[in-house]
PDB file of N, CA and C in Angstrom:
ATOM      1  N   HIS A   1     -15.998  -3.863  41.919  1.00 67.00           N
ATOM      2  CA  HIS A   1     -16.953  -3.864  40.826  1.00 67.00           C
ATOM      3  C   HIS A   1     -16.994  -2.478  40.200  1.00 67.00           C
ATOM      4  N   SER A   2     -16.904  -2.389  38.891  1.00 76.00           N
ATOM      5  CA  SER A   2     -16.874  -1.112  38.190  1.00 76.00           C
ATOM      6  C   SER A   2     -18.268  -0.508  38.057  1.00 76.00           C
ATOM      7  N   PRO A   3     -18.328   0.825  38.012  1.00 82.00           N
ATOM      8  CA  PRO A   3     -19.610   1.483  37.773  1.00 82.00           C
ATOM      9  C   PRO A   3     -20.181   1.085  36.410  1.00 82.00           C
ATOM     10  N   GLN A   4     -21.478   1.231  36.275  1.00 85.00           N
ATOM     11  CA  GLN A   4     -22.158   0.850  35.030  1.00 85.00           C
ATOM     12  C   GLN A   4     -21.572   1.599  33.838  1.00 85.00           C
ATOM     13  N   GLY A   5     -21.236   0.855  32.802  1.00 90.00           N
ATOM     14  CA  GLY A   5     -20.717   1.426  31.569  1.00 90.00           C
ATOM     15  C   GLY A   5     -19.253   1.812  31.613  1.00 90.00           C
ATOM     16  N   TYR A   6     -18.603   1.638  32.749  1.00 92.00           N
ATOM     17  CA  TYR A   6     -17.216   2.076  32.908  1.00 92.00           C
ATOM     18  C   TYR A   6     -16.292   1.394  31.899  1.00 92.00           C
ATOM     19  N   SER A   7     -16.434   0.094  31.752  1.00 92.00           N
ATOM     20  CA  SER A   7     -15.526  -0.643  30.863  1.00 92.00           C
ATOM     21  C   SER A   7     -15.732  -0.293  29.389  1.00 92.00           C
ATOM     22  N   LYS A   8     -16.881   0.258  29.054  1.00 94.00           N
ATOM     23  CA  LYS A   8     -17.103   0.689  27.670  1.00 94.00           C
ATOM     24  C   LYS A   8     -16.457   2.043  27.401  1.00 94.00           C
ATOM     25  N   ILE A   9     -16.311   2.849  28.440  1.00 95.00           N
ATOM     26  CA  ILE A   9     -15.767   4.200  28.297  1.00 95.00           C
ATOM     27  C   ILE A   9     -14.260   4.212  28.553  1.00 95.00           C
ATOM     28  N   VAL A  10     -13.835   3.529  29.603  1.00 96.00           N
ATOM     29  CA  VAL A  10     -12.427   3.521  30.010  1.00 96.00           C
ATOM     30  C   VAL A  10     -11.776   2.252  29.469  1.00 96.00           C
ATOM     31  N   LYS A  11     -10.850   2.442  28.565  1.00 95.00           N
ATOM     32  CA  LYS A  11     -10.227   1.303  27.875  1.00 95.00           C
ATOM     33  C   LYS A  11      -9.026   0.725  28.613  1.00 95.00           C
ATOM     34  N   ARG A  12      -8.360   1.534  29.432  1.00 96.00           N
ATOM     35  CA  ARG A  12      -7.193   1.064  30.203  1.00 96.00           C
ATOM     36  C   ARG A  12      -7.404   1.407  31.676  1.00 96.00           C
ATOM     37  N   PRO A  13      -8.171   0.616  32.396  1.00 95.00           N
ATOM     38  CA  PRO A  13      -8.436   0.936  33.799  1.00 95.00           C
ATOM     39  C   PRO A  13      -7.181   0.855  34.669  1.00 95.00           C
ATOM     40  N   MET A  14      -7.156   1.709  35.670  1.00 96.00           N
ATOM     41  CA  MET A  14      -6.081   1.703  36.661  1.00 96.00           C
ATOM     42  C   MET A  14      -6.704   2.171  37.966  1.00 96.00           C
ATOM     43  N   TRP A  15      -6.228   1.602  39.075  1.00 94.00           N
ATOM     44  CA  TRP A  15      -6.789   1.970  40.368  1.00 94.00           C
ATOM     45  C   TRP A  15      -5.682   1.962  41.408  1.00 94.00           C
ATOM     46  N   TYR A  16      -5.975   2.603  42.545  1.00 92.00           N
ATOM     47  CA  TYR A  16      -4.980   2.782  43.601  1.00 92.00           C
ATOM     48  C   TYR A  16      -4.390   1.456  44.070  1.00 92.00           C
ATOM     49  N   PHE A  17      -5.217   0.469  44.337  1.00 95.00           N
ATOM     50  CA  PHE A  17      -4.708  -0.787  44.884  1.00 95.00           C
ATOM     51  C   PHE A  17      -3.814  -1.529  43.894  1.00 95.00           C
ATOM     52  N   LYS A  18      -4.034  -1.323  42.618  1.00 96.00           N
ATOM     53  CA  LYS A  18      -3.145  -1.925  41.625  1.00 96.00           C
ATOM     54  C   LYS A  18      -1.769  -1.258  41.686  1.00 96.00           C
ATOM     55  N   ILE A  19      -1.770   0.068  41.832  1.00 94.00           N
ATOM     56  CA  ILE A  19      -0.503   0.786  41.981  1.00 94.00           C
ATOM     57  C   ILE A  19       0.203   0.344  43.256  1.00 94.00           C
ATOM     58  N   GLU A  20      -0.549   0.256  44.342  1.00 93.00           N
ATOM     59  CA  GLU A  20       0.032  -0.178  45.611  1.00 93.00           C
ATOM     60  C   GLU A  20       0.668  -1.565  45.478  1.00 93.00           C
ATOM     61  N   SER A  21      -0.030  -2.468  44.818  1.00 95.00           N
ATOM     62  CA  SER A  21       0.490  -3.815  44.607  1.00 95.00           C
ATOM     63  C   SER A  21       1.765  -3.782  43.761  1.00 95.00           C
ATOM     64  N   LYS A  22       1.761  -2.960  42.722  1.00 95.00           N
ATOM     65  CA  LYS A  22       2.938  -2.859  41.866  1.00 95.00           C
ATOM     66  C   LYS A  22       4.129  -2.264  42.625  1.00 95.00           C
ATOM     67  N   LEU A  23       3.854  -1.322  43.531  1.00 91.00           N
ATOM     68  CA  LEU A  23       4.926  -0.761  44.360  1.00 91.00           C
ATOM     69  C   LEU A  23       5.497  -1.816  45.299  1.00 91.00           C
ATOM     70  N   GLN A  24       4.619  -2.582  45.925  1.00 93.00           N
ATOM     71  CA  GLN A  24       5.047  -3.586  46.894  1.00 93.00           C
ATOM     72  C   GLN A  24       5.809  -4.736  46.243  1.00 93.00           C
ATOM     73  N   THR A  25       5.569  -4.984  44.989  1.00 95.00           N
ATOM     74  CA  THR A  25       6.231  -6.094  44.300  1.00 95.00           C
ATOM     75  C   THR A  25       7.309  -5.615  43.322  1.00 95.00           C
ATOM     76  N   ASP A  26       7.714  -4.359  43.480  1.00 92.00           N
ATOM     77  CA  ASP A  26       8.793  -3.775  42.664  1.00 92.00           C
ATOM     78  C   ASP A  26       8.561  -3.896  41.163  1.00 92.00           C
ATOM     79  N   LYS A  27       7.325  -3.684  40.738  1.00 95.00           N
ATOM     80  CA  LYS A  27       7.004  -3.754  39.308  1.00 95.00           C
ATOM     81  C   LYS A  27       7.410  -2.482  38.560  1.00 95.00           C
ATOM     82  N   TYR A  28       7.557  -1.383  39.294  1.00 91.00           N
ATOM     83  CA  TYR A  28       7.946  -0.132  38.647  1.00 91.00           C
ATOM     84  C   TYR A  28       9.466  -0.088  38.547  1.00 91.00           C
ATOM     85  N   LYS A  29       9.957  -0.094  37.325  1.00 90.00           N
ATOM     86  CA  LYS A  29      11.399  -0.065  37.107  1.00 90.00           C
ATOM     87  C   LYS A  29      11.942   1.361  37.162  1.00 90.00           C
ATOM     88  N   ASN A  30      11.043   2.340  37.044  1.00 87.00           N
ATOM     89  CA  ASN A  30      11.444   3.737  37.162  1.00 87.00           C
ATOM     90  C   ASN A  30      10.221   4.579  37.538  1.00 87.00           C
ATOM     91  N   LEU A  31      10.467   5.819  37.920  1.00 86.00           N
ATOM     92  CA  LEU A  31       9.385   6.699  38.369  1.00 86.00           C
ATOM     93  C   LEU A  31       8.444   7.099  37.234  1.00 86.00           C
ATOM     94  N   LYS A  32       8.940   7.083  36.018  1.00 88.00           N
ATOM     95  CA  LYS A  32       8.092   7.420  34.866  1.00 88.00           C
ATOM     96  C   LYS A  32       6.916   6.442  34.763  1.00 88.00           C
ATOM     97  N   LEU A  33       7.160   5.171  35.023  1.00 92.00           N
ATOM     98  CA  LEU A  33       6.089   4.176  34.960  1.00 92.00           C
ATOM     99  C   LEU A  33       5.050   4.423  36.057  1.00 92.00           C
ATOM    100  N   LEU A  34       5.513   4.776  37.251  1.00 90.00           N
ATOM    101  CA  LEU A  34       4.589   5.113  38.332  1.00 90.00           C
ATOM    102  C   LEU A  34       3.789   6.360  37.974  1.00 90.00           C
ATOM    103  N   LYS A  35       4.471   7.357  37.464  1.00 91.00           N
ATOM    104  CA  LYS A  35       3.801   8.602  37.052  1.00 91.00           C
ATOM    105  C   LYS A  35       2.735   8.307  35.993  1.00 91.00           C
ATOM    106  N   ASN A  36       3.056   7.456  35.039  1.00 94.00           N
ATOM    107  CA  ASN A  36       2.090   7.108  33.988  1.00 94.00           C
ATOM    108  C   ASN A  36       0.826   6.483  34.579  1.00 94.00           C
ATOM    109  N   ASP A  37       0.993   5.590  35.555  1.00 95.00           N
ATOM    110  CA  ASP A  37      -0.171   4.949  36.167  1.00 95.00           C
ATOM    111  C   ASP A  37      -1.000   5.936  36.977  1.00 95.00           C
ATOM    112  N   LEU A  38      -0.333   6.826  37.711  1.00 93.00           N
ATOM    113  CA  LEU A  38      -1.071   7.850  38.455  1.00 93.00           C
ATOM    114  C   LEU A  38      -1.861   8.745  37.506  1.00 93.00           C
ATOM    115  N   GLU A  39      -1.209   9.185  36.447  1.00 94.00           N
ATOM    116  CA  GLU A  39      -1.890  10.034  35.462  1.00 94.00           C
ATOM    117  C   GLU A  39      -3.048   9.286  34.808  1.00 94.00           C
ATOM    118  N   LEU A  40      -2.892   7.989  34.611  1.00 97.00           N
ATOM    119  CA  LEU A  40      -3.951   7.189  34.003  1.00 97.00           C
ATOM    120  C   LEU A  40      -5.191   7.147  34.899  1.00 97.00           C
ATOM    121  N   ILE A  41      -4.996   7.029  36.210  1.00 96.00           N
ATOM    122  CA  ILE A  41      -6.138   7.054  37.133  1.00 96.00           C
ATOM    123  C   ILE A  41      -6.929   8.341  36.945  1.00 96.00           C
ATOM    124  N   PHE A  42      -6.226   9.464  36.952  1.00 96.00           N
ATOM    125  CA  PHE A  42      -6.900  10.754  36.874  1.00 96.00           C
ATOM    126  C   PHE A  42      -7.494  10.993  35.486  1.00 96.00           C
ATOM    127  N   ALA A  43      -6.782  10.573  34.451  1.00 97.00           N
ATOM    128  CA  ALA A  43      -7.310  10.717  33.090  1.00 97.00           C
ATOM    129  C   ALA A  43      -8.573   9.883  32.920  1.00 97.00           C
ATOM    130  N   ASN A  44      -8.583   8.675  33.456  1.00 97.00           N
ATOM    131  CA  ASN A  44      -9.773   7.828  33.381  1.00 97.00           C
ATOM    132  C   ASN A  44     -10.952   8.483  34.084  1.00 97.00           C
ATOM    133  N   ALA A  45     -10.704   9.058  35.242  1.00 96.00           N
ATOM    134  CA  ALA A  45     -11.776   9.738  35.979  1.00 96.00           C
ATOM    135  C   ALA A  45     -12.327  10.908  35.175  1.00 96.00           C
ATOM    136  N   MET A  46     -11.452  11.594  34.471  1.00 96.00           N
ATOM    137  CA  MET A  46     -11.891  12.739  33.664  1.00 96.00           C
ATOM    138  C   MET A  46     -12.648  12.284  32.417  1.00 96.00           C
ATOM    139  N   VAL A  47     -12.307  11.133  31.889  1.00 96.00           N
ATOM    140  CA  VAL A  47     -13.025  10.593  30.727  1.00 96.00           C
ATOM    141  C   VAL A  47     -14.405  10.089  31.151  1.00 96.00           C
ATOM    142  N   TYR A  48     -14.458   9.415  32.290  1.00 96.00           N
ATOM    143  CA  TYR A  48     -15.705   8.782  32.729  1.00 96.00           C
ATOM    144  C   TYR A  48     -16.713   9.783  33.277  1.00 96.00           C
ATOM    145  N   ASN A  49     -16.241  10.795  33.996  1.00 95.00           N
ATOM    146  CA  ASN A  49     -17.134  11.760  34.643  1.00 95.00           C
ATOM    147  C   ASN A  49     -17.318  13.002  33.782  1.00 95.00           C
ATOM    148  N   GLN A  50     -18.478  13.619  33.914  1.00 94.00           N
ATOM    149  CA  GLN A  50     -18.747  14.839  33.158  1.00 94.00           C
ATOM    150  C   GLN A  50     -17.937  15.997  33.733  1.00 94.00           C
ATOM    151  N   GLU A  51     -17.602  16.935  32.863  1.00 95.00           N
ATOM    152  CA  GLU A  51     -16.676  18.015  33.194  1.00 95.00           C
ATOM    153  C   GLU A  51     -17.079  18.830  34.427  1.00 95.00           C
ATOM    154  N   ALA A  52     -18.333  19.043  34.659  1.00 93.00           N
ATOM    155  CA  ALA A  52     -18.772  19.901  35.765  1.00 93.00           C
ATOM    156  C   ALA A  52     -18.879  19.160  37.105  1.00 93.00           C
ATOM    157  N   THR A  53     -18.618  17.859  37.115  1.00 97.00           N
ATOM    158  CA  THR A  53     -18.800  17.093  38.346  1.00 97.00           C
ATOM    159  C   THR A  53     -17.604  17.270  39.284  1.00 97.00           C
ATOM    160  N   GLU A  54     -17.851  17.014  40.570  1.00 97.00           N
ATOM    161  CA  GLU A  54     -16.785  17.068  41.571  1.00 97.00           C
ATOM    162  C   GLU A  54     -15.667  16.086  41.244  1.00 97.00           C
ATOM    163  N   ALA A  55     -16.047  14.893  40.802  1.00 96.00           N
ATOM    164  CA  ALA A  55     -15.054  13.863  40.492  1.00 96.00           C
ATOM    165  C   ALA A  55     -14.120  14.327  39.377  1.00 96.00           C
ATOM    166  N   TYR A  56     -14.672  14.946  38.354  1.00 97.00           N
ATOM    167  CA  TYR A  56     -13.863  15.439  37.237  1.00 97.00           C
ATOM    168  C   TYR A  56     -12.908  16.527  37.715  1.00 97.00           C
ATOM    169  N   VAL A  57     -13.449  17.491  38.457  1.00 97.00           N
ATOM    170  CA  VAL A  57     -12.639  18.618  38.931  1.00 97.00           C
ATOM    171  C   VAL A  57     -11.518  18.117  39.843  1.00 97.00           C
ATOM    172  N   PHE A  58     -11.853  17.212  40.753  1.00 96.00           N
ATOM    173  CA  PHE A  58     -10.858  16.656  41.668  1.00 96.00           C
ATOM    174  C   PHE A  58      -9.767  15.917  40.890  1.00 96.00           C
ATOM    175  N   ALA A  59     -10.159  15.109  39.921  1.00 96.00           N
ATOM    176  CA  ALA A  59      -9.185  14.372  39.106  1.00 96.00           C
ATOM    177  C   ALA A  59      -8.287  15.333  38.333  1.00 96.00           C
ATOM    178  N   SER A  60      -8.885  16.393  37.821  1.00 95.00           N
ATOM    179  CA  SER A  60      -8.120  17.388  37.082  1.00 95.00           C
ATOM    180  C   SER A  60      -7.085  18.064  37.980  1.00 95.00           C
ATOM    181  N   GLU A  61      -7.494  18.393  39.203  1.00 94.00           N
ATOM    182  CA  GLU A  61      -6.568  19.009  40.154  1.00 94.00           C
ATOM    183  C   GLU A  61      -5.442  18.050  40.519  1.00 94.00           C
ATOM    184  N   LEU A  62      -5.787  16.793  40.750  1.00 94.00           N
ATOM    185  CA  LEU A  62      -4.767  15.803  41.097  1.00 94.00           C
ATOM    186  C   LEU A  62      -3.814  15.544  39.937  1.00 94.00           C
ATOM    187  N   MET A  63      -4.335  15.587  38.723  1.00 92.00           N
ATOM    188  CA  MET A  63      -3.486  15.403  37.541  1.00 92.00           C
ATOM    189  C   MET A  63      -2.370  16.439  37.552  1.00 92.00           C
ATOM    190  N   GLY A  64      -2.710  17.647  37.969  1.00 90.00           N
ATOM    191  CA  GLY A  64      -1.706  18.706  38.043  1.00 90.00           C
ATOM    192  C   GLY A  64      -0.739  18.546  39.202  1.00 90.00           C
ATOM    193  N   GLN A  65      -1.017  17.621  40.110  1.00 91.00           N
ATOM    194  CA  GLN A  65      -0.186  17.408  41.286  1.00 91.00           C
ATOM    195  C   GLN A  65       0.659  16.137  41.215  1.00 91.00           C
ATOM    196  N   VAL A  66       0.630  15.448  40.091  1.00 89.00           N
ATOM    197  CA  VAL A  66       1.329  14.157  39.974  1.00 89.00           C
ATOM    198  C   VAL A  66       2.814  14.289  40.306  1.00 89.00           C
ATOM    199  N   ASP A  67       3.457  15.336  39.830  1.00 85.00           N
ATOM    200  CA  ASP A  67       4.886  15.494  40.117  1.00 85.00           C
ATOM    201  C   ASP A  67       5.125  15.648  41.616  1.00 85.00           C
ATOM    202  N   LYS A  68       4.246  16.369  42.316  1.00 87.00           N
ATOM    203  CA  LYS A  68       4.378  16.515  43.769  1.00 87.00           C
ATOM    204  C   LYS A  68       4.133  15.182  44.464  1.00 87.00           C
ATOM    205  N   ILE A  69       3.187  14.413  43.961  1.00 81.00           N
ATOM    206  CA  ILE A  69       2.922  13.087  44.530  1.00 81.00           C
ATOM    207  C   ILE A  69       4.155  12.205  44.374  1.00 81.00           C
ATOM    208  N   ILE A  70       4.749  12.218  43.197  1.00 83.00           N
ATOM    209  CA  ILE A  70       5.965  11.428  42.940  1.00 83.00           C
ATOM    210  C   ILE A  70       7.086  11.886  43.869  1.00 83.00           C
ATOM    211  N   ASP A  71       7.248  13.201  44.002  1.00 83.00           N
ATOM    212  CA  ASP A  71       8.280  13.716  44.909  1.00 83.00           C
ATOM    213  C   ASP A  71       8.047  13.221  46.334  1.00 83.00           C
ATOM    214  N   GLY A  72       6.786  13.153  46.762  1.00 81.00           N
ATOM    215  CA  GLY A  72       6.449  12.653  48.096  1.00 81.00           C
ATOM    216  C   GLY A  72       6.823  11.192  48.256  1.00 81.00           C
ATOM    217  N   VAL A  73       6.573  10.411  47.228  1.00 75.00           N
ATOM    218  CA  VAL A  73       6.936   8.990  47.258  1.00 75.00           C
ATOM    219  C   VAL A  73       8.449   8.848  47.371  1.00 75.00           C
ATOM    220  N   VAL A  74       9.178   9.636  46.595  1.00 75.00           N
ATOM    221  CA  VAL A  74      10.639   9.564  46.606  1.00 75.00           C
ATOM    222  C   VAL A  74      11.174   9.975  47.976  1.00 75.00           C
ATOM    223  N   ARG A  75      10.635  11.062  48.540  1.00 78.00           N
ATOM    224  CA  ARG A  75      11.094  11.516  49.861  1.00 78.00           C
ATOM    225  C   ARG A  75      10.788  10.466  50.928  1.00 78.00           C
ATOM    226  N   ALA A  76       9.593   9.896  50.898  1.00 77.00           N
ATOM    227  CA  ALA A  76       9.213   8.873  51.884  1.00 77.00           C
ATOM    228  C   ALA A  76      10.128   7.658  51.756  1.00 77.00           C
ATOM    229  N   ASP A  77      10.390   7.243  50.526  1.00 73.00           N
ATOM    230  CA  ASP A  77      11.260   6.095  50.293  1.00 73.00           C
ATOM    231  C   ASP A  77      12.679   6.388  50.777  1.00 73.00           C
ATOM    232  N   SER A  78      13.155   7.602  50.520  1.00 74.00           N
ATOM    233  CA  SER A  78      14.499   7.984  50.962  1.00 74.00           C
ATOM    234  C   SER A  78      14.579   7.978  52.480  1.00 74.00           C
ATOM    235  N   GLN A  79      13.533   8.462  53.138  1.00 75.00           N
ATOM    236  CA  GLN A  79      13.502   8.481  54.600  1.00 75.00           C
ATOM    237  C   GLN A  79      13.536   7.056  55.147  1.00 75.00           C
ATOM    238  N   VAL A  80      12.758   6.185  54.558  1.00 71.00           N
ATOM    239  CA  VAL A  80      12.741   4.769  54.991  1.00 71.00           C
ATOM    240  C   VAL A  80      14.124   4.155  54.821  1.00 71.00           C
ATOM    241  N   MET A  81      14.742   4.423  53.689  1.00 70.00           N
ATOM    242  CA  MET A  81      16.081   3.874  53.435  1.00 70.00           C
ATOM    243  C   MET A  81      17.091   4.410  54.439  1.00 70.00           C
ATOM    244  N   ARG A  82      17.030   5.716  54.736  1.00 76.00           N
ATOM    245  CA  ARG A  82      17.957   6.302  55.717  1.00 76.00           C
ATOM    246  C   ARG A  82      17.758   5.659  57.083  1.00 76.00           C
ATOM    247  N   GLU A  83      16.507   5.493  57.486  1.00 78.00           N
ATOM    248  CA  GLU A  83      16.228   4.898  58.796  1.00 78.00           C
ATOM    249  C   GLU A  83      16.668   3.431  58.833  1.00 78.00           C
ATOM    250  N   TYR A  84      16.458   2.722  57.738  1.00 73.00           N
ATOM    251  CA  TYR A  84      16.808   1.307  57.674  1.00 73.00           C
ATOM    252  C   TYR A  84      18.322   1.096  57.803  1.00 73.00           C
ATOM    253  N   PHE A  85      19.077   1.935  57.125  1.00 79.00           N
ATOM    254  CA  PHE A  85      20.522   1.760  57.098  1.00 79.00           C
ATOM    255  C   PHE A  85      21.261   2.559  58.166  1.00 79.00           C
ATOM    256  N   SER A  86      20.524   3.250  59.035  1.00 67.00           N
ATOM    257  CA  SER A  86      21.173   4.031  60.113  1.00 67.00           C
ATOM    258  C   SER A  86      21.536   3.143  61.282  1.00 67.00           C
TER     259      SER A  86
END
């Protein structure tokens, strides 16, 4: 359930479990699409929350870490593939 007024402020909602579902069902055809969804989560948090709040600051920090998050996903996936085919 969304917070009060969220759907009026955030026009393109995105959440972690939706990303997880898209990963599990191979909906991402490339990393750019995954990156876009991650950035959308953080951008939505920054739009919905006031600038001085913890949520805004945290989202802003995570927005700057999206490339590292993507790199982590790629490394984890590569490790799984290496272990699977070893």
